[in-house]
Short mmCIF file of C-alpha atoms in Angstrom, two decimals:
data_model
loop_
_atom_site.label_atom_id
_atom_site.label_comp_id
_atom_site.label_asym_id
_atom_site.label_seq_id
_atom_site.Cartn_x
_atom_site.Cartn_y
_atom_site.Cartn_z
CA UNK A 141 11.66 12.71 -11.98
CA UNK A 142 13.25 12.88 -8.80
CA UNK A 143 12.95 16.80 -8.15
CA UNK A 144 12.83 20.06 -6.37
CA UNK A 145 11.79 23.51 -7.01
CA UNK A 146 13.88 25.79 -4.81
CA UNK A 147 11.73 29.50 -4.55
CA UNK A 148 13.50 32.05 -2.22
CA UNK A 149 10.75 32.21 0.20
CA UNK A 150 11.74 28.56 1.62
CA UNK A 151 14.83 30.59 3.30
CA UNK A 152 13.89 34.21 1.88
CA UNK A 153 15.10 36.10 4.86
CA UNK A 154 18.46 34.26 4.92
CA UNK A 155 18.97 34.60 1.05
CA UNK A 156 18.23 38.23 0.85
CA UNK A 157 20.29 39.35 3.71
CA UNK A 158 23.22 37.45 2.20
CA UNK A 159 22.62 38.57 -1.14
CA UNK A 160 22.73 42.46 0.27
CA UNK A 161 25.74 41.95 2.78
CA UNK A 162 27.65 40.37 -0.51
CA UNK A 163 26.40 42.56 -3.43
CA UNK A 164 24.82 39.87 -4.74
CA UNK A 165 21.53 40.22 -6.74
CA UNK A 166 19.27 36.87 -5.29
CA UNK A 167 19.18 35.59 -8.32
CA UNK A 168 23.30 34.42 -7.95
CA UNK A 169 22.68 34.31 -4.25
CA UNK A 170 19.85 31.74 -4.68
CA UNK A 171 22.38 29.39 -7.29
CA UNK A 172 25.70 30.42 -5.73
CA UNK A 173 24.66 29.99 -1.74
CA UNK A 174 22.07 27.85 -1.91
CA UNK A 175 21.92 25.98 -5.03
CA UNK A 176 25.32 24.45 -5.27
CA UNK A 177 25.56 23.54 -1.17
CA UNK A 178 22.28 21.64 -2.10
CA UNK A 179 23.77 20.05 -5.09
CA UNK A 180 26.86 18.94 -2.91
CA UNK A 181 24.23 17.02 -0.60
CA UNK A 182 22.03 15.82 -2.68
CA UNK A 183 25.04 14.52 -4.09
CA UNK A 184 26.05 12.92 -1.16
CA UNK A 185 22.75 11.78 -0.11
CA UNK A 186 22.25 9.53 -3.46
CA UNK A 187 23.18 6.25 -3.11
CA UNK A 188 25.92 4.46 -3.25
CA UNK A 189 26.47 5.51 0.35
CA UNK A 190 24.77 4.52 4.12
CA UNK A 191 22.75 7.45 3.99
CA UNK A 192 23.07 8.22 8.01
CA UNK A 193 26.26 10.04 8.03
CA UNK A 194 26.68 10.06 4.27
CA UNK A 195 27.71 13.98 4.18
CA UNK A 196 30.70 13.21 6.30
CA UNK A 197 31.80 9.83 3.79
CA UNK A 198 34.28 10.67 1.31
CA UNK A 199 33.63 10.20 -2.80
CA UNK A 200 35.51 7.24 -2.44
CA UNK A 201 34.12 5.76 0.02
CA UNK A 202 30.88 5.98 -1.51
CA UNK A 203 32.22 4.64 -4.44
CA UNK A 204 33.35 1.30 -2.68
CA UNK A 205 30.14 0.66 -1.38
CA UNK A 206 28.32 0.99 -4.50
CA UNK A 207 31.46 -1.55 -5.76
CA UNK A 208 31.19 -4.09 -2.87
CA UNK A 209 27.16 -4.00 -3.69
CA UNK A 210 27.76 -4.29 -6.97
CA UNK A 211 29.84 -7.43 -6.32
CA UNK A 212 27.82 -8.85 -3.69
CA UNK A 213 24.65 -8.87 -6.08
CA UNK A 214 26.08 -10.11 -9.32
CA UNK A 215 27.59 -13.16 -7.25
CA UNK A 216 24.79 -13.80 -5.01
CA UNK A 217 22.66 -13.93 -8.73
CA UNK A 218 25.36 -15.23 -11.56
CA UNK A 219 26.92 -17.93 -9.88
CA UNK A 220 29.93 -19.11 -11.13
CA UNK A 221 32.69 -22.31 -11.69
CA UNK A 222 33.22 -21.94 -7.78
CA UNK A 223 29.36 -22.47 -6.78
CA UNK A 224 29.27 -25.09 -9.40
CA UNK A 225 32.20 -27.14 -7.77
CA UNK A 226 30.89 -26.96 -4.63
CA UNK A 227 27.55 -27.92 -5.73
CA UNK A 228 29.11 -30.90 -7.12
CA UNK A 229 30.61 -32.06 -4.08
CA UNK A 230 27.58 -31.25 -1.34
CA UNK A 231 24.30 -31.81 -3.49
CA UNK A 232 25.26 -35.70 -4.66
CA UNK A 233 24.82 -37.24 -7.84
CA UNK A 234 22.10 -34.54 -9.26
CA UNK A 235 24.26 -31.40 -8.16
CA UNK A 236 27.31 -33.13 -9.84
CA UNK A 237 25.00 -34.02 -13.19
CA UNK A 238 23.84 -30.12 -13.31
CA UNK A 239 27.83 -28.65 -12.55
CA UNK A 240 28.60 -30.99 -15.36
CA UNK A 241 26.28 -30.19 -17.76
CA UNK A 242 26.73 -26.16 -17.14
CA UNK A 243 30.56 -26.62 -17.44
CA UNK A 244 29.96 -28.09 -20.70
CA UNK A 245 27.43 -25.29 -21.77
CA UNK A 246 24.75 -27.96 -22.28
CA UNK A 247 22.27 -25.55 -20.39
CA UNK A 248 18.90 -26.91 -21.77
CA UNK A 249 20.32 -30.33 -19.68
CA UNK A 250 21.13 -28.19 -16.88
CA UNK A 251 17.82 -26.55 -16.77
CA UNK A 252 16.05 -29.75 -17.22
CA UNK A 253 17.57 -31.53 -14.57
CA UNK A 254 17.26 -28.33 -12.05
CA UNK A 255 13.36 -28.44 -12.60
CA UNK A 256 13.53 -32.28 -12.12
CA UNK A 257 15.52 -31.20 -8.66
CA UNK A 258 12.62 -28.75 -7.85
CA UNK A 259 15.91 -26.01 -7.78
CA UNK A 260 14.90 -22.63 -7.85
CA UNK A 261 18.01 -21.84 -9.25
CA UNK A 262 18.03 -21.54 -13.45
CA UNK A 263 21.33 -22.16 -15.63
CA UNK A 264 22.37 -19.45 -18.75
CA UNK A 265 25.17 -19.67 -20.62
CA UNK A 266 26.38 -16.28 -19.89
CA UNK A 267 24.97 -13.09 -17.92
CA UNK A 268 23.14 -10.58 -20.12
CA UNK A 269 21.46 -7.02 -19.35
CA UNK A 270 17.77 -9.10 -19.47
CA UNK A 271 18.80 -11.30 -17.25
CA UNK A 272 20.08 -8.88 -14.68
CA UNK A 273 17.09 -6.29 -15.17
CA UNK A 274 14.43 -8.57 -14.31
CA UNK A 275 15.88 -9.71 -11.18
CA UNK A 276 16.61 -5.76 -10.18
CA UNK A 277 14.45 -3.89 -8.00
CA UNK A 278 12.55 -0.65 -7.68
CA UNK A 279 15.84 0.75 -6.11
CA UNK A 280 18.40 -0.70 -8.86
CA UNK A 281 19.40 -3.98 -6.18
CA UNK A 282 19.12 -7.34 -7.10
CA UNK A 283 15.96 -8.14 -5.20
CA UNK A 284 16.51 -10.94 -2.57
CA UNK A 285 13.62 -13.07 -4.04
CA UNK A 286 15.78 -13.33 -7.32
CA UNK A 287 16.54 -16.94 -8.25
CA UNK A 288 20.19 -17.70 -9.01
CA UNK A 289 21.71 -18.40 -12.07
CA UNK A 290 24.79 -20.95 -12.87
CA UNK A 291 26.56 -19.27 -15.68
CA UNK A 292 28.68 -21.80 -18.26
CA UNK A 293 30.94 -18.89 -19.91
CA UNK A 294 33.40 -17.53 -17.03
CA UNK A 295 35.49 -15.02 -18.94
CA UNK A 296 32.23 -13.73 -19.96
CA UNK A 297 30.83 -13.35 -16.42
CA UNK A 298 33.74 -11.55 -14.86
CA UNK A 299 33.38 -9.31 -18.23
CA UNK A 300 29.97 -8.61 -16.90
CA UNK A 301 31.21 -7.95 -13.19
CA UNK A 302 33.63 -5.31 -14.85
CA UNK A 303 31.22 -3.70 -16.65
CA UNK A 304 28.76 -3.18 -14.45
CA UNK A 305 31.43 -1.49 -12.13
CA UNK A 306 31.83 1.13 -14.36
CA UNK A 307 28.10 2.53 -13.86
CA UNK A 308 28.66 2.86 -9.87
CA UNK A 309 27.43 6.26 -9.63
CA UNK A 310 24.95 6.62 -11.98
CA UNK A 311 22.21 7.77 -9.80
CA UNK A 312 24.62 10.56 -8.53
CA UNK A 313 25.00 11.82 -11.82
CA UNK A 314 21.59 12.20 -12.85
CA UNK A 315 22.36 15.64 -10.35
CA UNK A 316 25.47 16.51 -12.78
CA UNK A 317 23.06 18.69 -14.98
CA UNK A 318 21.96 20.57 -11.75
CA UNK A 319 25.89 20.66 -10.68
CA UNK A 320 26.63 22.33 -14.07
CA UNK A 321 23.84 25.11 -13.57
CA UNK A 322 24.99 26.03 -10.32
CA UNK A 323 28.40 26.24 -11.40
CA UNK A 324 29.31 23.44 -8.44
CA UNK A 325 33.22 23.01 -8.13
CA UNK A 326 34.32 19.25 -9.38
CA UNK A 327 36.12 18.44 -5.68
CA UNK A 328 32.19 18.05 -5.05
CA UNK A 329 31.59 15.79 -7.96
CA UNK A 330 34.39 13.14 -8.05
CA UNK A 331 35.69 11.86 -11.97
CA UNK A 332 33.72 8.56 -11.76
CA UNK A 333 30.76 10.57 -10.80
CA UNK A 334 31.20 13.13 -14.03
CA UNK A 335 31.81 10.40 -16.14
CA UNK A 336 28.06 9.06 -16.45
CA UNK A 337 25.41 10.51 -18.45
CA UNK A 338 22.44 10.41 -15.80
CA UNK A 339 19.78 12.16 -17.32
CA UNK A 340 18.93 15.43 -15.35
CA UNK A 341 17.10 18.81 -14.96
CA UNK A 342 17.88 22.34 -14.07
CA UNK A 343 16.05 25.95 -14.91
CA UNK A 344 15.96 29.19 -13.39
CA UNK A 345 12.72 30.94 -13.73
CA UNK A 346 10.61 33.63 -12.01
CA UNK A 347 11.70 36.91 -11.64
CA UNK A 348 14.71 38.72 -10.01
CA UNK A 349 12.84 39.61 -6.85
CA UNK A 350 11.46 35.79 -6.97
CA UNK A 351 13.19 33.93 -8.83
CA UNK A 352 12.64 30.02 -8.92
CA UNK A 353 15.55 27.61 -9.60
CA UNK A 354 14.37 23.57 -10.70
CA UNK A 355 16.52 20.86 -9.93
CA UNK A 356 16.06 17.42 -10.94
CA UNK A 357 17.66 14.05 -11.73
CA UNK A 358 15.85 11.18 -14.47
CA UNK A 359 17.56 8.48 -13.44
CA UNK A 360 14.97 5.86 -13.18
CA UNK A 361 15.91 3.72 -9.95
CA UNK A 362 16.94 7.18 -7.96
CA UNK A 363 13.06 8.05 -8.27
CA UNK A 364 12.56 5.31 -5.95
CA UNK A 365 15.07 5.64 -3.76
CA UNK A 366 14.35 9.12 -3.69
CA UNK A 367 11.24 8.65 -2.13
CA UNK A 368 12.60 5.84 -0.08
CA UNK A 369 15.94 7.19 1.60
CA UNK A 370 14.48 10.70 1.38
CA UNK A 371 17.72 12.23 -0.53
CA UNK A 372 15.93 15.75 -0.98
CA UNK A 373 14.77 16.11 2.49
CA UNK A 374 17.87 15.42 3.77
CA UNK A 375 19.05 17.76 1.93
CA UNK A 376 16.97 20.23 2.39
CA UNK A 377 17.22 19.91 5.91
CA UNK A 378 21.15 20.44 6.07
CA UNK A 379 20.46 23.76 4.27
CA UNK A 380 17.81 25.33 6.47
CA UNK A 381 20.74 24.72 9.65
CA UNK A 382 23.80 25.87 7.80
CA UNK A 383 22.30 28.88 5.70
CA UNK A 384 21.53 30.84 8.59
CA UNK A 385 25.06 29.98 10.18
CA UNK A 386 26.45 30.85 6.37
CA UNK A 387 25.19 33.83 6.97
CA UNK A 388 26.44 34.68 10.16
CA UNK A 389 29.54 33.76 9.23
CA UNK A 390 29.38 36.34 5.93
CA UNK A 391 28.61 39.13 8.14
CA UNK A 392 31.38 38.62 10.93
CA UNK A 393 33.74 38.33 8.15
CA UNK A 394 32.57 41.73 6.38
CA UNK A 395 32.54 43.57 9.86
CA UNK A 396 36.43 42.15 10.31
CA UNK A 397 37.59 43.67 6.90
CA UNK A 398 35.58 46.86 8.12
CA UNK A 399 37.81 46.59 11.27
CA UNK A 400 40.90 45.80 9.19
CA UNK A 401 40.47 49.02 6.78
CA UNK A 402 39.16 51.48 9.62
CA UNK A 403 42.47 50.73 11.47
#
């Protein structure tokens, strides 16, 4: 699990005093001002996205990264009727033999004659989940090592395209469980993002002077990237700056209604 345990000593002093200038016991100050700011990063931070300056890209523009990466790894490893044609034309009279026999879904020919070729590319009839899984790395990317594949059935590889757009998101919304504990407003979790079932965690615990809120998300490629890209220190970090500066904004705004009502 990809996962945090937020305690109110980590930004105690903060917390409290925001928790007394709003009337807020810290239980509901630790979910309301720190736990759903953190959800809205670590939202953020989880790919799809560029990571460096991913708090200031939009939803959507996250979204059409994780699209275009989609894209760019399901034709880099399913190759299709265009890859075939032009391997007929540039890779002489085997490359024309192998387009041939994949267009006429004769793949044990095609495979037989790509091993005769010394390829390192393999032929399928159509994509499946297996296929794509094992060429997938840690991070959920089709690793670069991963040996093509000439697909035979078109329809049913632009079906597969299509369908694996759908689940762009999917390590953002292993955070959708945390989102719904901290009560985190959906202009901070975009439709697509809402949509998937990531598997995730959230508890409060401890006691009201210290209590202890868990966040955590299951899905099993954001574990690595987790570690990798750093999403909850990133996070984390954005908080400890803009908590104090929360606050300080809080307490100008009480002392101006104080102003407003003593005049």
């Amino acid at each position: 699990m990809v996962g945090i345990q937020v305690q109110t000593a980590q930004l105690e002093n903060a917390l409290r005093a925001l928790g007394s200038a709003t009337g807020k016991e810290l239980r509901r100050a630790l979910r309301e001002d720190l736990g759903r700011p953190l959800v809205a990063d670590l939202i953020k931070f989880t790919p799809p996205n560029t990571f460096k300056g991913a708090r200031q890209q939009s939803h959507t523009e996250q979204r059409k990264i994780g699209q275009s990466r989609v894209r760019m790894d399901l034709r880099r490893l399913f190759k299709g009727k265009a890859q075939l044609d032009a391997m007929g034309k540039a890779k002489g009279t085997l490359g024309a033999s192998i387009a041939r026999a994949v267009k006429a879904g004769d793949i044990t020919l095609a495979n037989q004659l790509l091993t005769r070729g010394h390829w390192k590319e393999t032929a399928a009839y159509e994509p499946t989940r297996a296929l794509h899984r094992a060429a997938r790395n840690s991070r959920g990317r089709v690793a670069k090592t991963a040996k093509g594949i000439f697909v035979h059935n078109e329809a049913a590889r632009r079906e597969f395209l299509a369908d694996r757009l759908r689940f762009v998101g999917l390590g953002k919304s292993g955070w959708n469980t945390a989102a719904d504990g901290v009560g985190l407003a959906a202009r901070h979790r975009p439709a697509y993002v809402r949509a998937l079932g990531g598997a995730g965690v959230y508890t409060e615990e401890g006691s009201a002077s210290s209590p202890v809120m868990t966040l955590g998300n299951n899905v099993p490629h954001i574990q690595e990237a987790g570690r990798e890209l750093r999403i909850i220190d990133a996070a984390l970090k954005v908080r400890r700056q803009f908590l104090p500066k929360q606050l300080e904004q809080t307490l100008r705004a009480i002392a101006r209604k104080a102003r407003v009502k003593a005049a």
